[in-house]
Coordinates of C-alpha atoms in Angstrom, one line a residue:
X28 CA -39.4 18.8 -8.6
X29 CA -41.1 17.2 -5.6
X30 CA -39.6 18.0 -2.3
X31 CA -37.8 15.3 -0.3
X32 CA -38.5 14.5 3.3
X33 CA -35.4 16.3 4.6
X34 CA -36.4 19.5 2.6
X35 CA -39.8 19.5 4.4
X36 CA -38.2 18.7 7.8
X37 CA -36.1 21.8 7.6
X38 CA -39.2 24.0 7.5
X39 CA -41.0 22.2 10.4
X40 CA -40.9 23.5 14.1
X41 CA -38.7 20.4 15.0
X42 CA -40.4 20.1 18.4
X43 CA -41.7 16.5 18.0
X44 CA -45.0 17.6 19.6
X45 CA -46.9 14.7 18.1
X46 CA -49.9 17.0 17.4
X47 CA -49.9 15.7 13.8
X48 CA -50.2 12.1 15.0
X49 CA -46.6 11.2 14.2
X50 CA -43.9 10.6 16.8
X51 CA -41.4 13.0 15.3
X52 CA -41.3 15.9 12.8
X53 CA -39.0 13.8 10.6
X54 CA -41.6 11.0 10.5
X55 CA -44.2 13.6 9.5
X56 CA -42.0 15.1 6.9
X57 CA -41.3 11.7 5.3
X58 CA -45.0 10.9 5.1
X59 CA -45.8 14.2 3.5
X60 CA -43.0 13.7 0.9
X61 CA -44.5 10.2 0.1
X62 CA -48.0 11.7 -0.3
X63 CA -49.4 9.8 2.7
X64 CA -50.2 13.0 4.7
X65 CA -51.3 16.5 3.9
X66 CA -48.9 19.3 4.9
X67 CA -51.7 21.1 6.7
X68 CA -51.8 18.3 9.4
X69 CA -49.1 20.2 11.2
X70 CA -50.9 23.0 13.1
X71 CA -47.7 24.8 13.9
X72 CA -46.5 25.7 10.4
X73 CA -46.7 29.4 9.5
X74 CA -48.9 30.6 6.7
X75 CA -45.9 31.5 4.6
X76 CA -44.4 28.0 5.0
X77 CA -47.8 26.4 4.3
X78 CA -48.2 28.4 1.1
X79 CA -44.6 27.5 0.1
X80 CA -45.1 23.8 0.6
X81 CA -48.7 23.3 -0.4
X82 CA -48.2 23.3 -4.1
X83 CA -45.0 21.3 -3.9
X84 CA -46.4 18.6 -1.7
X85 CA -50.0 18.4 -3.1
X86 CA -50.9 15.2 -4.9
X87 CA -50.6 15.5 -8.7
X88 CA -54.4 15.0 -9.0
X89 CA -56.7 17.3 -7.1
X90 CA -59.0 15.7 -4.5
X91 CA -62.6 17.0 -4.6
X92 CA -65.5 16.5 -2.2
X93 CA -68.9 15.7 -4.0
X94 CA -72.2 15.6 -2.3
X95 CA -74.7 12.8 -2.8
X96 CA -77.7 13.6 -0.7
X97 CA -76.5 13.8 2.9
X98 CA -73.4 11.8 2.1
X99 CA -70.1 13.2 1.0
X100 CA -67.5 11.4 -1.2
X101 CA -64.0 12.1 -2.2
X102 CA -63.0 11.8 -5.9
X103 CA -59.6 12.2 -7.4
X104 CA -56.5 12.5 -5.2
X105 CA -54.9 9.5 -6.8
X106 CA -51.1 9.2 -6.8
X107 CA -50.5 5.9 -8.8
X108 CA -51.7 4.5 -12.1
X109 CA -52.0 0.9 -10.8
X110 CA -53.3 -0.3 -7.5
X111 CA -50.3 -2.7 -6.8
X112 CA -48.0 0.4 -6.8
X113 CA -49.6 1.6 -3.6
X114 CA -53.4 2.0 -3.4
X115 CA -56.3 3.8 -5.0
X116 CA -57.8 6.3 -2.6
X117 CA -61.1 7.4 -4.1
X118 CA -63.6 4.9 -5.5
X119 CA -65.5 5.4 -8.7
X120 CA -69.0 6.7 -8.3
X121 CA -72.0 5.8 -10.5
X122 CA -74.9 7.8 -11.9
X123 CA -78.0 6.9 -13.9
X124 CA -79.7 9.2 -16.4
X125 CA -82.7 11.4 -16.9
X126 CA -83.3 13.6 -20.0
X127 CA -85.7 16.4 -20.8
X128 CA -87.1 14.3 -23.7
X129 CA -88.6 11.9 -21.2
X130 CA -92.3 12.0 -20.4
X131 CA -93.4 12.0 -16.8
X132 CA -94.1 8.2 -17.0
X133 CA -90.7 7.5 -18.5
X134 CA -88.9 9.7 -15.9
X135 CA -90.8 8.1 -13.0
X136 CA -90.1 4.6 -14.3
X137 CA -86.4 5.4 -14.8
X138 CA -86.2 6.8 -11.3
X139 CA -88.1 3.9 -9.6
X140 CA -86.1 1.2 -11.4
X141 CA -82.7 2.6 -10.6
X142 CA -83.5 3.8 -7.1
X143 CA -84.6 0.3 -6.2
X144 CA -81.0 -1.0 -6.8
X145 CA -79.9 -0.3 -3.2
X146 CA -78.4 -3.0 -1.1
X147 CA -75.5 -3.8 1.3
X148 CA -72.5 -6.0 0.4
X149 CA -69.7 -6.6 2.9
X150 CA -70.8 -3.7 5.0
X151 CA -70.8 -1.2 2.1
X152 CA -73.9 0.3 0.5
X153 CA -74.2 -0.5 -3.2
X154 CA -76.2 2.0 -5.2
X155 CA -75.9 4.7 -7.9
X156 CA -74.7 7.8 -6.0
X157 CA -75.8 10.3 -8.6
X158 CA -78.6 11.2 -11.0
X159 CA -77.4 12.7 -14.3
X160 CA -79.9 15.1 -15.8
X161 CA -79.3 16.1 -19.4
X162 CA -80.6 19.2 -21.3
X163 CA -81.4 18.7 -25.0
X164 CA -84.2 21.1 -26.0
X165 CA -86.8 21.7 -23.3
X166 CA -85.5 24.1 -20.6
X167 CA -88.5 24.0 -18.4
X168 CA -88.6 20.2 -18.4
X169 CA -84.9 20.1 -17.7
X170 CA -85.3 22.2 -14.6
X171 CA -88.3 20.2 -13.5
X172 CA -86.4 17.0 -13.7
X173 CA -83.5 18.5 -11.8
X174 CA -85.9 19.4 -9.0
X175 CA -87.3 15.9 -9.1
X176 CA -83.8 14.4 -8.7
X177 CA -83.3 16.8 -5.8
X178 CA -86.1 15.0 -4.0
X179 CA -84.0 11.8 -3.7
X180 CA -81.0 11.0 -1.6
X181 CA -78.7 11.1 -4.6
X182 CA -76.3 13.7 -5.9
X183 CA -77.1 15.6 -9.1
X184 CA -75.2 16.1 -12.3
X185 CA -76.5 18.9 -14.6
X186 CA -75.4 18.3 -18.2
X187 CA -76.0 21.5 -20.0
X188 CA -73.9 23.8 -22.2
X189 CA -76.6 26.5 -22.5
X190 CA -75.7 29.2 -19.9
X191 CA -79.2 30.6 -19.4
X192 CA -80.7 27.1 -18.9
X193 CA -77.8 26.0 -16.7
X194 CA -78.3 29.1 -14.6
X195 CA -81.9 28.3 -14.0
X196 CA -81.2 24.7 -13.1
X197 CA -78.4 25.6 -10.7
X198 CA -80.7 28.2 -9.0
X199 CA -83.3 25.5 -8.5
X200 CA -80.9 22.9 -7.1
X201 CA -78.2 25.0 -5.4
X202 CA -78.9 23.5 -2.0
X203 CA -78.0 20.1 -3.3
X204 CA -74.6 21.3 -4.6
X205 CA -74.9 19.7 -8.0
X206 CA -72.1 19.2 -10.4
X207 CA -72.5 21.5 -13.4
X208 CA -71.1 19.6 -16.4
X209 CA -71.2 22.0 -19.4
X210 CA -68.1 24.2 -19.7
X211 CA -66.5 24.3 -23.1
X212 CA -64.4 26.6 -25.3
X213 CA -67.2 28.9 -26.1
X214 CA -68.9 29.4 -22.7
X215 CA -66.2 28.7 -20.1
X216 CA -66.1 32.2 -18.6
X217 CA -69.8 32.4 -17.9
X218 CA -70.0 28.8 -16.7
X219 CA -66.9 29.2 -14.4
X220 CA -68.4 32.2 -12.8
X221 CA -71.8 30.4 -12.3
X222 CA -70.0 27.5 -10.7
X223 CA -67.7 29.6 -8.5
X224 CA -70.6 31.9 -7.3
X225 CA -72.6 28.8 -6.2
X226 CA -69.6 26.9 -4.8
X227 CA -70.1 23.9 -7.1
X228 CA -67.9 21.7 -9.2
X229 CA -67.7 22.5 -12.9
X230 CA -67.4 19.8 -15.6
X231 CA -65.2 20.7 -18.5
X232 CA -65.4 19.2 -22.0
X233 CA -63.8 19.7 -25.5
X234 CA -64.0 18.3 -29.0
X235 CA -60.6 16.7 -28.4
X236 CA -57.9 16.5 -25.8
X237 CA -56.1 19.7 -27.1
X238 CA -59.3 21.8 -26.7
X239 CA -60.0 20.2 -23.3
X240 CA -56.5 21.1 -22.1
X241 CA -56.7 24.7 -23.4
X242 CA -60.2 25.3 -21.9
X243 CA -59.1 23.8 -18.5
X244 CA -56.0 26.0 -18.5
X245 CA -58.1 29.1 -19.2
X246 CA -60.6 28.2 -16.4
X247 CA -57.7 27.8 -14.0
X248 CA -56.4 31.2 -15.0
X249 CA -59.8 32.6 -13.9
X250 CA -59.0 31.1 -10.4
X251 CA -61.4 28.1 -10.6
X252 CA -59.7 24.8 -9.7
X253 CA -62.8 23.0 -8.6
X254 CA -63.1 21.0 -11.9
X255 CA -63.9 17.6 -13.3
X256 CA -62.9 16.6 -16.8
X257 CA -65.5 15.1 -19.2
X258 CA -63.6 12.6 -21.5
X259 CA -66.4 12.9 -24.1
X260 CA -68.6 10.3 -25.8
X261 CA -67.6 10.5 -29.5
X262 CA -66.5 6.9 -29.5
X263 CA -65.4 4.2 -27.1
X264 CA -61.9 4.4 -28.4
X265 CA -61.6 8.2 -28.0
X266 CA -63.1 8.1 -24.5
X267 CA -60.8 5.4 -23.3
X268 CA -57.7 7.1 -24.8
X269 CA -58.8 10.4 -23.2
X270 CA -59.3 8.8 -19.8
X271 CA -55.9 7.1 -19.9
X272 CA -54.0 10.1 -21.3
X273 CA -55.5 12.5 -18.8
X274 CA -54.5 10.3 -15.9
X275 CA -51.0 9.6 -17.3
X276 CA -50.4 13.3 -18.0
X277 CA -51.3 14.1 -14.4
X278 CA -49.5 11.3 -12.6
X279 CA -46.4 10.7 -14.8
X280 CA -45.8 14.1 -16.3
X281 CA -47.0 16.0 -13.2
X282 CA -49.1 18.2 -15.5
X283 CA -51.6 19.8 -13.1
X284 CA -53.8 21.1 -15.9
X285 CA -55.0 17.5 -16.3
X286 CA -54.8 16.8 -12.6
X287 CA -58.5 16.5 -12.0
X288 CA -61.0 13.6 -11.7
X289 CA -62.7 12.4 -14.8
X290 CA -66.3 11.9 -15.8
X291 CA -67.3 9.2 -18.4
X292 CA -70.8 8.8 -19.9
X293 CA -70.9 5.0 -20.7
X294 CA -74.7 5.2 -21.3
X295 CA -74.1 7.4 -24.3
X296 CA -71.2 5.2 -25.5
X297 CA -73.2 2.0 -25.3
X298 CA -76.1 3.3 -27.4
X299 CA -78.8 1.4 -25.5
X300 CA -76.9 -2.0 -25.3
X301 CA -77.1 -3.0 -21.6
X302 CA -74.4 -5.6 -21.8
X303 CA -72.0 -3.2 -23.5
X304 CA -72.9 -0.6 -20.9
X305 CA -72.0 -3.0 -18.0
X306 CA -68.8 -3.9 -19.8
X307 CA -67.8 -0.2 -20.3
X308 CA -68.7 0.7 -16.7
X309 CA -66.4 -2.1 -15.6
X310 CA -63.7 -0.9 -18.0
X311 CA -63.8 2.7 -16.7
X312 CA -64.0 1.6 -13.1
X313 CA -60.6 0.1 -13.8
X314 CA -59.3 2.8 -16.1
X315 CA -59.8 6.1 -14.3
X316 CA -63.5 7.0 -14.4
X317 CA -64.1 9.0 -11.2
X318 CA -67.8 9.4 -12.0
X319 CA -69.4 6.9 -14.4
X320 CA -72.8 7.8 -15.9
X321 CA -75.0 4.9 -17.0
X322 CA -78.4 5.1 -18.8
X323 CA -79.9 3.1 -15.9
X324 CA -78.7 1.0 -13.0
X325 CA -80.0 -2.5 -12.9
X326 CA -79.3 -5.3 -10.4
X327 CA -77.4 -7.2 -13.1
X328 CA -75.1 -4.3 -13.8
X329 CA -74.8 -3.4 -10.2
X330 CA -73.6 -6.8 -9.1
X331 CA -70.9 -6.7 -11.7
X332 CA -69.6 -3.1 -11.3
X333 CA -70.1 -2.7 -7.6
X334 CA -68.4 -6.1 -6.9
X335 CA -65.5 -5.0 -9.1
X336 CA -65.3 -1.6 -7.5
X337 CA -65.2 -3.1 -4.0
X338 CA -62.3 -5.3 -4.9
X339 CA -60.3 -2.7 -6.9
X340 CA -60.7 0.1 -4.3
X341 CA -59.7 -1.8 -1.2
X342 CA -56.2 -1.1 0.1
X343 CA -54.0 -4.1 -0.8
X344 CA -51.7 -3.1 2.0
X345 CA -54.4 -3.6 4.6
X346 CA -56.3 -6.8 5.2
X347 CA -60.1 -6.5 5.2
X348 CA -60.8 -7.2 8.8
X349 CA -63.8 -7.3 11.1
X350 CA -63.5 -6.2 14.8
X351 CA -63.0 -9.4 16.9
X352 CA -65.8 -10.0 19.4
X353 CA -69.1 -11.7 20.1
X354 CA -71.9 -11.1 17.5
X355 CA -75.3 -12.4 18.6
X356 CA -77.4 -13.4 15.5
X357 CA -81.1 -14.1 15.3
X358 CA -81.7 -12.6 18.8
X359 CA -79.3 -15.0 20.4
X360 CA -78.9 -14.7 24.2
X361 CA -76.7 -16.3 26.8
X362 CA -78.4 -19.7 26.2
X363 CA -77.6 -19.9 22.5
X364 CA -74.7 -21.9 21.2
X365 CA -71.4 -20.4 19.9
X366 CA -69.8 -20.7 16.5
X367 CA -66.3 -19.4 15.9
X368 CA -64.6 -18.2 12.8
X369 CA -61.9 -15.7 11.7
X370 CA -61.9 -12.0 11.2
X371 CA -61.5 -11.9 7.4
X372 CA -64.3 -9.6 6.3
X373 CA -65.5 -11.8 3.4
X374 CA -65.6 -14.9 5.7
X375 CA -67.5 -13.0 8.3
X376 CA -70.2 -11.6 6.0
X377 CA -70.7 -14.9 4.2
X378 CA -70.8 -17.0 7.4
X379 CA -73.0 -14.5 9.3
X380 CA -75.4 -14.2 6.3
X381 CA -75.9 -18.0 6.2
X382 CA -76.3 -18.2 9.9
X383 CA -79.0 -15.5 9.8
X384 CA -80.7 -17.3 7.0
X385 CA -81.0 -20.4 9.2
X386 CA -83.1 -18.5 11.7
X387 CA -81.4 -20.4 14.6
X388 CA -80.1 -18.1 17.4
X389 CA -76.3 -18.4 17.6
X390 CA -73.5 -16.3 19.1
X391 CA -70.9 -15.8 16.4
X392 CA -67.4 -15.5 17.8
X393 CA -64.9 -13.6 15.6
X394 CA -61.3 -14.2 16.7
X395 CA -58.3 -12.1 15.7
X396 CA -56.6 -14.0 12.9
X397 CA -54.8 -11.1 11.2
X398 CA -57.5 -10.7 8.5
X399 CA -56.7 -14.1 7.0
X400 CA -59.2 -16.7 5.7
X401 CA -59.8 -19.9 7.8
X402 CA -57.2 -22.1 6.1
X403 CA -54.6 -19.4 5.7
X404 CA -55.0 -18.4 9.3
X405 CA -54.6 -22.1 10.4
X406 CA -51.5 -22.5 8.2
X407 CA -50.0 -19.3 9.6
X408 CA -50.7 -20.3 13.2
X409 CA -53.2 -17.5 13.6
X410 CA -56.1 -20.0 14.2
X411 CA -55.2 -22.7 16.7
X412 CA -56.5 -24.3 19.8
X413 CA -54.4 -21.8 21.8
X414 CA -55.9 -18.8 20.0
X415 CA -59.4 -20.1 20.4
X416 CA -58.9 -20.7 24.2
X417 CA -57.3 -17.2 24.5
X418 CA -60.3 -15.6 22.7
X419 CA -62.7 -17.4 25.1
X420 CA -60.7 -16.0 28.1
X421 CA -59.9 -12.5 26.8
X422 CA -63.5 -11.8 25.8
X423 CA -65.0 -13.3 29.0
X424 CA -67.2 -15.6 26.9
X425 CA -67.8 -18.1 29.7
X426 CA -69.3 -15.4 32.0
X427 CA -71.3 -13.9 29.2
X428 CA -72.7 -17.1 27.6
X429 CA -74.0 -20.0 29.6
X430 CA -74.3 -22.4 26.7
X431 CA -71.1 -24.5 26.4
X432 CA -71.4 -25.6 22.7
X433 CA -68.8 -24.4 20.3
X434 CA -69.1 -25.0 16.6
X435 CA -65.8 -24.7 14.7
X436 CA -65.2 -24.5 10.9
X437 CA -65.2 -27.8 9.1
X438 CA -61.9 -27.0 7.3
X439 CA -60.1 -27.0 10.6
X440 CA -61.7 -30.2 12.0
X441 CA -58.2 -31.3 12.9
X442 CA -58.2 -28.8 15.8
X443 CA -61.2 -30.4 17.5
X444 CA -59.2 -32.6 19.9
X445 CA -56.8 -29.8 20.9
X446 CA -59.6 -27.3 21.4
X447 CA -61.5 -29.8 23.5
X448 CA -58.3 -30.3 25.7
X449 CA -58.0 -26.6 26.1
X450 CA -61.7 -26.1 26.9
X451 CA -62.7 -29.2 28.8
X452 CA -66.1 -27.7 29.9
X453 CA -67.1 -27.1 26.3
X454 CA -68.6 -29.4 23.7
X455 CA -66.7 -28.9 20.5
X456 CA -68.7 -29.6 17.3
X457 CA -67.2 -29.6 13.8
X458 CA -69.3 -27.5 11.4
X459 CA -69.6 -27.8 7.6
X460 CA -66.7 -27.1 5.2
X461 CA -68.6 -24.5 3.3
X462 CA -70.8 -21.7 4.5
X463 CA -73.5 -22.6 2.1
X464 CA -74.2 -25.7 4.2
X465 CA -74.7 -23.8 7.4
X466 CA -78.4 -23.3 7.0
X467 CA -79.2 -27.1 6.9
X468 CA -76.5 -27.8 9.5
X469 CA -78.0 -25.3 12.0
X470 CA -81.5 -26.4 11.5
X471 CA -80.5 -30.0 12.0
X472 CA -78.5 -29.0 15.1
X473 CA -81.5 -27.1 16.6
X474 CA -84.0 -29.9 15.9

């Protein structure tokens, strides 16, 4: 049974030292009980108490750190089945595939095509974080491709159930900390030792859920809990059922044997159908794929799955906000006009993108509107003549910028008169209703 906040509080120092970042030991204890904080955040707990509480307060799904080039990501650590219950904490990661049956030309083409899909959307890099290298029959070629993948800035997944071949591939790529996906009922002891000796994550598979459970249990008994569970690719139905049942067993039944992240190979499930692959990648982004392996990553697929991921893995309890301030665009200086909008992240990135496309120097003012969109902020009283005037004063805009032209969003044109009254030295201009019209508007304004 999970410990309650009061049970944890009884074991704390009760000094309210605030070293954990909370005002009191009781507040800390309540957050630990809710799964919002790790018990190790308290530096004053004895080793005995930490050991006693660690298992009881740990999340039902283990959180793992995976390496993709120089970047580290967290996978797992989830506490809820649905985002609206609280929040998802570790976003799905994507991989594209190489296989030892590929020729040099095919492998290079696959690498070039998928590596090119690398862009930024709403301040987040969108790309396939991993390269999945699969062994089928040519051991030397498999190791060669693993080394080639190591030369990129992506993480590596080694799909191999042959111990000798896996050992050679791990030795060649150990510095990149690959994921070794190849443990099963017949080789788990050797594979677990190989993974443990090299400090890497081990992928575990089985012909069905029963075998996967038994194999995982045996690997845990060996002391290895640095695991990821491969849901298999026998059929779409079986893979989906496995992903859901593994997650439900961990979170609802508190079964820690299945309390690990999941890996899904949608490229194998789609059998070469790109549209089906994109659909399955979207499905398993929603339904519990921690790492999703595709045959290749195209822009068409990326726009769908990365856009979906960015929406699903944002915290619904926290608005997506941009830091309020002055953002010079197109090499704007103190003589460039000002345009003001709200701090909702999507509004900022759309508006700033269109302003940059116009090529006209402009100082974009981002006011604190609580993370709301323009109309919502206006309706909630977060965007008003008073708030605009306060922003101009608080951020010392008049001393930093000589130009006294202020462009406001067209959807709040009703505020023009009030803003003009509050800022008599400024010329207030109503901009377009939609960001897409900003390019023409700014070019006409500058001419």
